[in-house]
Amino acid sequence: DGGITQSPKYLFRKEGQNVTLSCEQNLNHDAMYWYRQDPGQGLRLIYYSQIVNDFQKGDIAEGYSVSREKKESFPLTVTSAQKNPTAFYLCASSDRGAYEQYFGPGTRLTVT
Amino acid sequence: QQQVKQSPQSLIVQKGGIPIINCAYENTAFDYFPWYQQFPGKGPALLIAIRPDVSEKKEGRFTISFNKSAKQFSLHIMDSQPGDSATYFCAASGAAGNKLTFGGGTRVLVKP
């Protein structure tokens, strides 16, 4: 069953703690992306990676970090430097040379 | 330059009606325009997409109209059903494997 998995579905953390969100894909896609979605708003790009061991900042990278050590995995760390971390986080992937991006089910992070 | 503006923010139609969602972009380098459908608490699903070399594309009950000179594109949902009630996002990209810039979303409610 091919697809993108994100875990956990819901995550709760205290302010000041770093937290890592998981994203795994078995579609053999080269590119992977992290987006943030706030209530009633569109998606904003945090980081993206077009190949293993390489990634670029998106529009709202401050307070986040990523790694891309394996093709199938692209974890996102929300650091304590992120001012408003509570949001719905979406991971996506796309094939080499393809425009279509496919999304995972998302992780809802709540920081109090 | 990178913005995609989407309207309206919300839309209510009766079953069988034709919701129309409009998007406008500024960056003439954009050459891929997808629409995504998102249900509450889920990740967005790719619905239909168009490239600027065609003015219209149909897939089932969903139609994209594209006006390159006006830098606008729209989604029409023919014979809308209550199951089409969701949030719809337009997006644009300038290159394969590159980031998507999203509109703000339109919440569509189809009444039975």
JSON list of N, CA and C in Angstrom, two decimals, chain A residues 9 31 33 35 37 40-43 45 48 50 58-59 88 90 94-95 97-106 108, chain B residues 9 31-32 36 38 41-46 49 51 87 89 93-105 107:
[
{"chain": "A", "resi": 9, "resn": "LYS", "atom": "N", "xyz": [-0.68, 11.51, 14.69]},
{"chain": "A", "resi": 9, "resn": "LYS", "atom": "CA", "xyz": [-1.76, 12.33, 14.14]},
{"chain": "A", "resi": 9, "resn": "LYS", "atom": "C", "xyz": [-1.95, 13.59, 14.99]},
{"chain": "A", "resi": 31, "resn": "ALA", "atom": "N", "xyz": [11.60, 14.10, -4.25]},
{"chain": "A", "resi": 31, "resn": "ALA", "atom": "CA", "xyz": [11.40, 15.37, -3.55]},
{"chain": "A", "resi": 31, "resn": "ALA", "atom": "C", "xyz": [10.39, 15.22, -2.42]},
{"chain": "A", "resi": 33, "resn": "TYR", "atom": "N", "xyz": [8.48, 17.64, 0.94]},
{"chain": "A", "resi": 33, "resn": "TYR", "atom": "CA", "xyz": [8.15, 19.01, 1.34]},
{"chain": "A", "resi": 33, "resn": "TYR", "atom": "C", "xyz": [7.47, 19.00, 2.71]},
{"chain": "A", "resi": 35, "resn": "TYR", "atom": "N", "xyz": [4.80, 21.59, 4.80]},
{"chain": "A", "resi": 35, "resn": "TYR", "atom": "CA", "xyz": [3.95, 22.79, 4.79]},
{"chain": "A", "resi": 35, "resn": "TYR", "atom": "C", "xyz": [3.32, 22.96, 6.16]},
{"chain": "A", "resi": 37, "resn": "GLN", "atom": "N", "xyz": [-0.18, 24.65, 7.96]},
{"chain": "A", "resi": 37, "resn": "GLN", "atom": "CA", "xyz": [-1.52, 25.18, 7.69]},
{"chain": "A", "resi": 37, "resn": "GLN", "atom": "C", "xyz": [-2.12, 25.69, 8.99]},
{"chain": "A", "resi": 40, "resn": "GLY", "atom": "N", "xyz": [-8.24, 28.15, 8.65]},
{"chain": "A", "resi": 40, "resn": "GLY", "atom": "CA", "xyz": [-8.83, 29.04, 7.67]},
{"chain": "A", "resi": 40, "resn": "GLY", "atom": "C", "xyz": [-7.85, 29.65, 6.69]},
{"chain": "A", "resi": 41, "resn": "GLN", "atom": "N", "xyz": [-6.64, 29.10, 6.65]},
{"chain": "A", "resi": 41, "resn": "GLN", "atom": "CA", "xyz": [-5.62, 29.66, 5.75]},
{"chain": "A", "resi": 41, "resn": "GLN", "atom": "C", "xyz": [-5.08, 28.62, 4.80]},
{"chain": "A", "resi": 42, "resn": "GLY", "atom": "N", "xyz": [-4.35, 29.12, 3.82]},
{"chain": "A", "resi": 42, "resn": "GLY", "atom": "CA", "xyz": [-3.69, 28.22, 2.87]},
{"chain": "A", "resi": 42, "resn": "GLY", "atom": "C", "xyz": [-2.44, 27.60, 3.46]},
{"chain": "A", "resi": 43, "resn": "LEU", "atom": "N", "xyz": [-1.77, 26.81, 2.66]},
{"chain": "A", "resi": 43, "resn": "LEU", "atom": "CA", "xyz": [-0.55, 26.13, 3.09]},
{"chain": "A", "resi": 43, "resn": "LEU", "atom": "C", "xyz": [0.66, 27.00, 2.79]},
{"chain": "A", "resi": 45, "resn": "LEU", "atom": "N", "xyz": [4.98, 26.95, 2.76]},
{"chain": "A", "resi": 45, "resn": "LEU", "atom": "CA", "xyz": [6.11, 26.03, 2.67]},
{"chain": "A", "resi": 45, "resn": "LEU", "atom": "C", "xyz": [7.16, 26.33, 3.73]},
{"chain": "A", "resi": 48, "resn": "TYR", "atom": "N", "xyz": [11.95, 22.22, 1.87]},
{"chain": "A", "resi": 48, "resn": "TYR", "atom": "CA", "xyz": [11.80, 21.17, 0.89]},
{"chain": "A", "resi": 48, "resn": "TYR", "atom": "C", "xyz": [13.15, 20.58, 0.54]},
{"chain": "A", "resi": 50, "resn": "GLN", "atom": "N", "xyz": [14.98, 18.14, -2.57]},
{"chain": "A", "resi": 50, "resn": "GLN", "atom": "CA", "xyz": [14.82, 17.51, -3.89]},
{"chain": "A", "resi": 50, "resn": "GLN", "atom": "C", "xyz": [15.69, 16.27, -4.03]},
{"chain": "A", "resi": 58, "resn": "GLY", "atom": "N", "xyz": [12.02, 27.15, 2.83]},
{"chain": "A", "resi": 58, "resn": "GLY", "atom": "CA", "xyz": [10.84, 27.67, 2.16]},
{"chain": "A", "resi": 58, "resn": "GLY", "atom": "C", "xyz": [10.55, 29.08, 2.63]},
{"chain": "A", "resi": 59, "resn": "ASP", "atom": "N", "xyz": [9.28, 29.44, 2.64]},
{"chain": "A", "resi": 59, "resn": "ASP", "atom": "CA", "xyz": [8.91, 30.81, 2.97]},
{"chain": "A", "resi": 59, "resn": "ASP", "atom": "C", "xyz": [8.91, 31.12, 4.47]},
{"chain": "A", "resi": 88, "resn": "PHE", "atom": "N", "xyz": [-1.33, 22.81, 11.94]},
{"chain": "A", "resi": 88, "resn": "PHE", "atom": "CA", "xyz": [-1.47, 21.52, 11.26]},
{"chain": "A", "resi": 88, "resn": "PHE", "atom": "C", "xyz": [-0.30, 21.42, 10.28]},
{"chain": "A", "resi": 90, "resn": "LEU", "atom": "N", "xyz": [1.81, 19.46, 7.33]},
{"chain": "A", "resi": 90, "resn": "LEU", "atom": "CA", "xyz": [1.58, 18.54, 6.22]},
{"chain": "A", "resi": 90, "resn": "LEU", "atom": "C", "xyz": [2.88, 18.27, 5.48]},
{"chain": "A", "resi": 94, "resn": "SER", "atom": "N", "xyz": [6.98, 14.38, -4.25]},
{"chain": "A", "resi": 94, "resn": "SER", "atom": "CA", "xyz": [6.75, 14.36, -5.69]},
{"chain": "A", "resi": 94, "resn": "SER", "atom": "C", "xyz": [7.88, 13.59, -6.36]},
{"chain": "A", "resi": 95, "resn": "ASP", "atom": "N", "xyz": [7.57, 13.07, -7.55]},
{"chain": "A", "resi": 95, "resn": "ASP", "atom": "CA", "xyz": [8.54, 12.29, -8.30]},
{"chain": "A", "resi": 95, "resn": "ASP", "atom": "C", "xyz": [9.52, 13.22, -9.00]},
{"chain": "A", "resi": 97, "resn": "GLY", "atom": "N", "xyz": [11.23, 15.31, -11.59]},
{"chain": "A", "resi": 97, "resn": "GLY", "atom": "CA", "xyz": [10.76, 15.93, -12.83]},
{"chain": "A", "resi": 97, "resn": "GLY", "atom": "C", "xyz": [9.26, 16.07, -12.93]},
{"chain": "A", "resi": 98, "resn": "ALA", "atom": "N", "xyz": [8.53, 15.73, -11.88]},
{"chain": "A", "resi": 98, "resn": "ALA", "atom": "CA", "xyz": [7.06, 15.81, -11.92]},
{"chain": "A", "resi": 98, "resn": "ALA", "atom": "C", "xyz": [6.55, 17.01, -11.15]},
{"chain": "A", "resi": 99, "resn": "TYR", "atom": "N", "xyz": [5.44, 17.56, -11.61]},
{"chain": "A", "resi": 99, "resn": "TYR", "atom": "CA", "xyz": [4.84, 18.69, -10.90]},
{"chain": "A", "resi": 99, "resn": "TYR", "atom": "C", "xyz": [3.95, 18.25, -9.75]},
{"chain": "A", "resi": 100, "resn": "GLU", "atom": "N", "xyz": [3.32, 17.08, -9.89]},
{"chain": "A", "resi": 100, "resn": "GLU", "atom": "CA", "xyz": [2.29, 16.68, -8.93]},
{"chain": "A", "resi": 100, "resn": "GLU", "atom": "C", "xyz": [2.89, 16.40, -7.57]},
{"chain": "A", "resi": 101, "resn": "GLN", "atom": "N", "xyz": [2.32, 17.02, -6.54]},
{"chain": "A", "resi": 101, "resn": "GLN", "atom": "CA", "xyz": [2.71, 16.76, -5.16]},
{"chain": "A", "resi": 101, "resn": "GLN", "atom": "C", "xyz": [1.57, 16.04, -4.47]},
{"chain": "A", "resi": 102, "resn": "TYR", "atom": "N", "xyz": [1.94, 15.03, -3.68]},
{"chain": "A", "resi": 102, "resn": "TYR", "atom": "CA", "xyz": [0.95, 14.23, -2.95]},
{"chain": "A", "resi": 102, "resn": "TYR", "atom": "C", "xyz": [1.20, 14.39, -1.46]},
{"chain": "A", "resi": 103, "resn": "PHE", "atom": "N", "xyz": [0.10, 14.58, -0.74]},
{"chain": "A", "resi": 103, "resn": "PHE", "atom": "CA", "xyz": [0.19, 14.92, 0.67]},
{"chain": "A", "resi": 103, "resn": "PHE", "atom": "C", "xyz": [-0.10, 13.74, 1.59]},
{"chain": "A", "resi": 104, "resn": "GLY", "atom": "N", "xyz": [0.53, 13.78, 2.77]},
{"chain": "A", "resi": 104, "resn": "GLY", "atom": "CA", "xyz": [0.23, 12.86, 3.84]},
{"chain": "A", "resi": 104, "resn": "GLY", "atom": "C", "xyz": [-0.99, 13.34, 4.61]},
{"chain": "A", "resi": 105, "resn": "PRO", "atom": "N", "xyz": [-1.39, 12.59, 5.65]},
{"chain": "A", "resi": 105, "resn": "PRO", "atom": "CA", "xyz": [-2.61, 12.92, 6.41]},
{"chain": "A", "resi": 105, "resn": "PRO", "atom": "C", "xyz": [-2.44, 14.07, 7.40]},
{"chain": "A", "resi": 106, "resn": "GLY", "atom": "N", "xyz": [-1.19, 14.46, 7.66]},
{"chain": "A", "resi": 106, "resn": "GLY", "atom": "CA", "xyz": [-0.98, 15.60, 8.55]},
{"chain": "A", "resi": 106, "resn": "GLY", "atom": "C", "xyz": [-0.78, 15.25, 10.00]},
{"chain": "A", "resi": 108, "resn": "ARG", "atom": "N", "xyz": [-1.33, 17.27, 13.73]},
{"chain": "A", "resi": 108, "resn": "ARG", "atom": "CA", "xyz": [-1.80, 18.49, 14.40]},
{"chain": "A", "resi": 108, "resn": "ARG", "atom": "C", "xyz": [-0.99, 18.66, 15.68]},
{"chain": "B", "resi": 9, "resn": "GLN", "atom": "N", "xyz": [-13.94, 33.28, -0.16]},
{"chain": "B", "resi": 9, "resn": "GLN", "atom": "CA", "xyz": [-13.46, 32.51, 0.98]},
{"chain": "B", "resi": 9, "resn": "GLN", "atom": "C", "xyz": [-14.40, 31.38, 1.31]},
{"chain": "B", "resi": 31, "resn": "ASP", "atom": "N", "xyz": [3.86, 27.80, -14.35]},
{"chain": "B", "resi": 31, "resn": "ASP", "atom": "CA", "xyz": [3.41, 27.04, -15.51]},
{"chain": "B", "resi": 31, "resn": "ASP", "atom": "C", "xyz": [2.69, 25.75, -15.14]},
{"chain": "B", "resi": 32, "resn": "TYR", "atom": "N", "xyz": [2.24, 25.65, -13.92]},
{"chain": "B", "resi": 32, "resn": "TYR", "atom": "CA", "xyz": [1.49, 24.47, -13.48]},
{"chain": "B", "resi": 32, "resn": "TYR", "atom": "C", "xyz": [0.51, 24.94, -12.43]},
{"chain": "B", "resi": 36, "resn": "TYR", "atom": "N", "xyz": [-6.56, 21.43, -5.20]},
{"chain": "B", "resi": 36, "resn": "TYR", "atom": "CA", "xyz": [-6.60, 20.40, -4.18]},
{"chain": "B", "resi": 36, "resn": "TYR", "atom": "C", "xyz": [-7.91, 20.48, -3.43]},
{"chain": "B", "resi": 38, "resn": "GLN", "atom": "N", "xyz": [-9.66, 19.38, 0.26]},
{"chain": "B", "resi": 38, "resn": "GLN", "atom": "CA", "xyz": [-9.30, 18.97, 1.61]},
{"chain": "B", "resi": 38, "resn": "GLN", "atom": "C", "xyz": [-10.54, 18.84, 2.48]},
{"chain": "B", "resi": 41, "resn": "GLY", "atom": "N", "xyz": [-9.50, 17.85, 8.89]},
{"chain": "B", "resi": 41, "resn": "GLY", "atom": "CA", "xyz": [-8.58, 16.94, 9.57]},
{"chain": "B", "resi": 41, "resn": "GLY", "atom": "C", "xyz": [-7.79, 16.03, 8.66]},
{"chain": "B", "resi": 42, "resn": "LYS", "atom": "N", "xyz": [-7.89, 16.22, 7.35]},
{"chain": "B", "resi": 42, "resn": "LYS", "atom": "CA", "xyz": [-7.18, 15.36, 6.39]},
{"chain": "B", "resi": 42, "resn": "LYS", "atom": "C", "xyz": [-6.18, 16.18, 5.59]},
{"chain": "B", "resi": 43, "resn": "GLY", "atom": "N", "xyz": [-5.28, 15.47, 4.92]},
{"chain": "B", "resi": 43, "resn": "GLY", "atom": "CA", "xyz": [-4.36, 16.15, 4.03]},
{"chain": "B", "resi": 43, "resn": "GLY", "atom": "C", "xyz": [-5.05, 16.49, 2.70]},
{"chain": "B", "resi": 44, "resn": "PRO", "atom": "N", "xyz": [-4.58, 17.51, 1.99]},
{"chain": "B", "resi": 44, "resn": "PRO", "atom": "CA", "xyz": [-5.17, 17.86, 0.70]},
{"chain": "B", "resi": 44, "resn": "PRO", "atom": "C", "xyz": [-4.94, 16.74, -0.32]},
{"chain": "B", "resi": 45, "resn": "ALA", "atom": "N", "xyz": [-5.93, 16.55, -1.18]},
{"chain": "B", "resi": 45, "resn": "ALA", "atom": "CA", "xyz": [-5.84, 15.55, -2.25]},
{"chain": "B", "resi": 45, "resn": "ALA", "atom": "C", "xyz": [-5.85, 16.27, -3.60]},
{"chain": "B", "resi": 46, "resn": "LEU", "atom": "N", "xyz": [-4.92, 15.89, -4.46]},
{"chain": "B", "resi": 46, "resn": "LEU", "atom": "CA", "xyz": [-4.86, 16.50, -5.79]},
{"chain": "B", "resi": 46, "resn": "LEU", "atom": "C", "xyz": [-6.11, 16.13, -6.58]},
{"chain": "B", "resi": 49, "resn": "ALA", "atom": "N", "xyz": [-5.39, 19.39, -12.49]},
{"chain": "B", "resi": 49, "resn": "ALA", "atom": "CA", "xyz": [-4.35, 20.39, -12.72]},
{"chain": "B", "resi": 49, "resn": "ALA", "atom": "C", "xyz": [-4.32, 20.76, -14.19]},
{"chain": "B", "resi": 51, "resn": "ARG", "atom": "N", "xyz": [-1.93, 23.02, -17.34]},
{"chain": "B", "resi": 51, "resn": "ARG", "atom": "CA", "xyz": [-0.75, 23.74, -17.78]},
{"chain": "B", "resi": 51, "resn": "ARG", "atom": "C", "xyz": [-1.22, 24.89, -18.67]},
{"chain": "B", "resi": 87, "resn": "THR", "atom": "N", "xyz": [-12.94, 22.03, 1.61]},
{"chain": "B", "resi": 87, "resn": "THR", "atom": "CA", "xyz": [-12.18, 23.25, 1.30]},
{"chain": "B", "resi": 87, "resn": "THR", "atom": "C", "xyz": [-11.33, 22.98, 0.07]},
{"chain": "B", "resi": 89, "resn": "PHE", "atom": "N", "xyz": [-8.34, 24.36, -2.57]},
{"chain": "B", "resi": 89, "resn": "PHE", "atom": "CA", "xyz": [-7.19, 25.24, -2.70]},
{"chain": "B", "resi": 89, "resn": "PHE", "atom": "C", "xyz": [-6.69, 25.24, -4.13]},
{"chain": "B", "resi": 93, "resn": "SER", "atom": "N", "xyz": [2.92, 26.59, -9.55]},
{"chain": "B", "resi": 93, "resn": "SER", "atom": "CA", "xyz": [4.33, 26.24, -9.44]},
{"chain": "B", "resi": 93, "resn": "SER", "atom": "C", "xyz": [5.06, 26.68, -10.70]},
{"chain": "B", "resi": 94, "resn": "GLY", "atom": "N", "xyz": [6.35, 26.99, -10.53]},
{"chain": "B", "resi": 94, "resn": "GLY", "atom": "CA", "xyz": [7.12, 27.48, -11.66]},
{"chain": "B", "resi": 94, "resn": "GLY", "atom": "C", "xyz": [8.01, 26.44, -12.29]},
{"chain": "B", "resi": 95, "resn": "ALA", "atom": "N", "xyz": [8.14, 25.27, -11.65]},
{"chain": "B", "resi": 95, "resn": "ALA", "atom": "CA", "xyz": [9.02, 24.25, -12.22]},
{"chain": "B", "resi": 95, "resn": "ALA", "atom": "C", "xyz": [8.72, 22.93, -11.56]},
{"chain": "B", "resi": 96, "resn": "ALA", "atom": "N", "xyz": [8.91, 21.85, -12.30]},
{"chain": "B", "resi": 96, "resn": "ALA", "atom": "CA", "xyz": [8.72, 20.52, -11.72]},
{"chain": "B", "resi": 96, "resn": "ALA", "atom": "C", "xyz": [9.68, 20.33, -10.56]},
{"chain": "B", "resi": 97, "resn": "GLY", "atom": "N", "xyz": [9.21, 19.73, -9.52]},
{"chain": "B", "resi": 97, "resn": "GLY", "atom": "CA", "xyz": [10.03, 19.50, -8.35]},
{"chain": "B", "resi": 97, "resn": "GLY", "atom": "C", "xyz": [10.22, 20.72, -7.49]},
{"chain": "B", "resi": 98, "resn": "ASN", "atom": "N", "xyz": [9.54, 21.78, -7.82]},
{"chain": "B", "resi": 98, "resn": "ASN", "atom": "CA", "xyz": [9.69, 23.02, -7.08]},
{"chain": "B", "resi": 98, "resn": "ASN", "atom": "C", "xyz": [8.47, 23.23, -6.19]},
{"chain": "B", "resi": 99, "resn": "LYS", "atom": "N", "xyz": [8.53, 24.26, -5.39]},
{"chain": "B", "resi": 99, "resn": "LYS", "atom": "CA", "xyz": [7.49, 24.47, -4.39]},
{"chain": "B", "resi": 99, "resn": "LYS", "atom": "C", "xyz": [6.19, 24.93, -5.03]},
{"chain": "B", "resi": 100, "resn": "LEU", "atom": "N", "xyz": [5.08, 24.62, -4.34]},
{"chain": "B", "resi": 100, "resn": "LEU", "atom": "CA", "xyz": [3.78, 25.12, -4.71]},
{"chain": "B", "resi": 100, "resn": "LEU", "atom": "C", "xyz": [3.46, 26.36, -3.89]},
{"chain": "B", "resi": 101, "resn": "THR", "atom": "N", "xyz": [2.89, 27.37, -4.54]},
{"chain": "B", "resi": 101, "resn": "THR", "atom": "CA", "xyz": [2.37, 28.54, -3.84]},
{"chain": "B", "resi": 101, "resn": "THR", "atom": "C", "xyz": [0.86, 28.40, -3.82]},
{"chain": "B", "resi": 102, "resn": "PHE", "atom": "N", "xyz": [0.27, 28.41, -2.62]},
{"chain": "B", "resi": 102, "resn": "PHE", "atom": "CA", "xyz": [-1.15, 28.13, -2.47]},
{"chain": "B", "resi": 102, "resn": "PHE", "atom": "C", "xyz": [-1.97, 29.40, -2.31]},
{"chain": "B", "resi": 103, "resn": "GLY", "atom": "N", "xyz": [-3.21, 29.34, -2.81]},
{"chain": "B", "resi": 103, "resn": "GLY", "atom": "CA", "xyz": [-4.21, 30.34, -2.47]},
{"chain": "B", "resi": 103, "resn": "GLY", "atom": "C", "xyz": [-4.71, 30.11, -1.06]},
{"chain": "B", "resi": 104, "resn": "GLY", "atom": "N", "xyz": [-5.56, 31.02, -0.58]},
{"chain": "B", "resi": 104, "resn": "GLY", "atom": "CA", "xyz": [-6.01, 30.96, 0.80]},
{"chain": "B", "resi": 104, "resn": "GLY", "atom": "C", "xyz": [-7.10, 29.94, 1.09]},
{"chain": "B", "resi": 105, "resn": "GLY", "atom": "N", "xyz": [-7.68, 29.35, 0.05]},
{"chain": "B", "resi": 105, "resn": "GLY", "atom": "CA", "xyz": [-8.70, 28.33, 0.24]},
{"chain": "B", "resi": 105, "resn": "GLY", "atom": "C", "xyz": [-10.12, 28.86, 0.14]},
{"chain": "B", "resi": 107, "resn": "ARG", "atom": "N", "xyz": [-14.02, 27.48, 1.29]},
{"chain": "B", "resi": 107, "resn": "ARG", "atom": "CA", "xyz": [-14.84, 26.46, 1.92]},
{"chain": "B", "resi": 107, "resn": "ARG", "atom": "C", "xyz": [-16.16, 26.38, 1.18]}
]
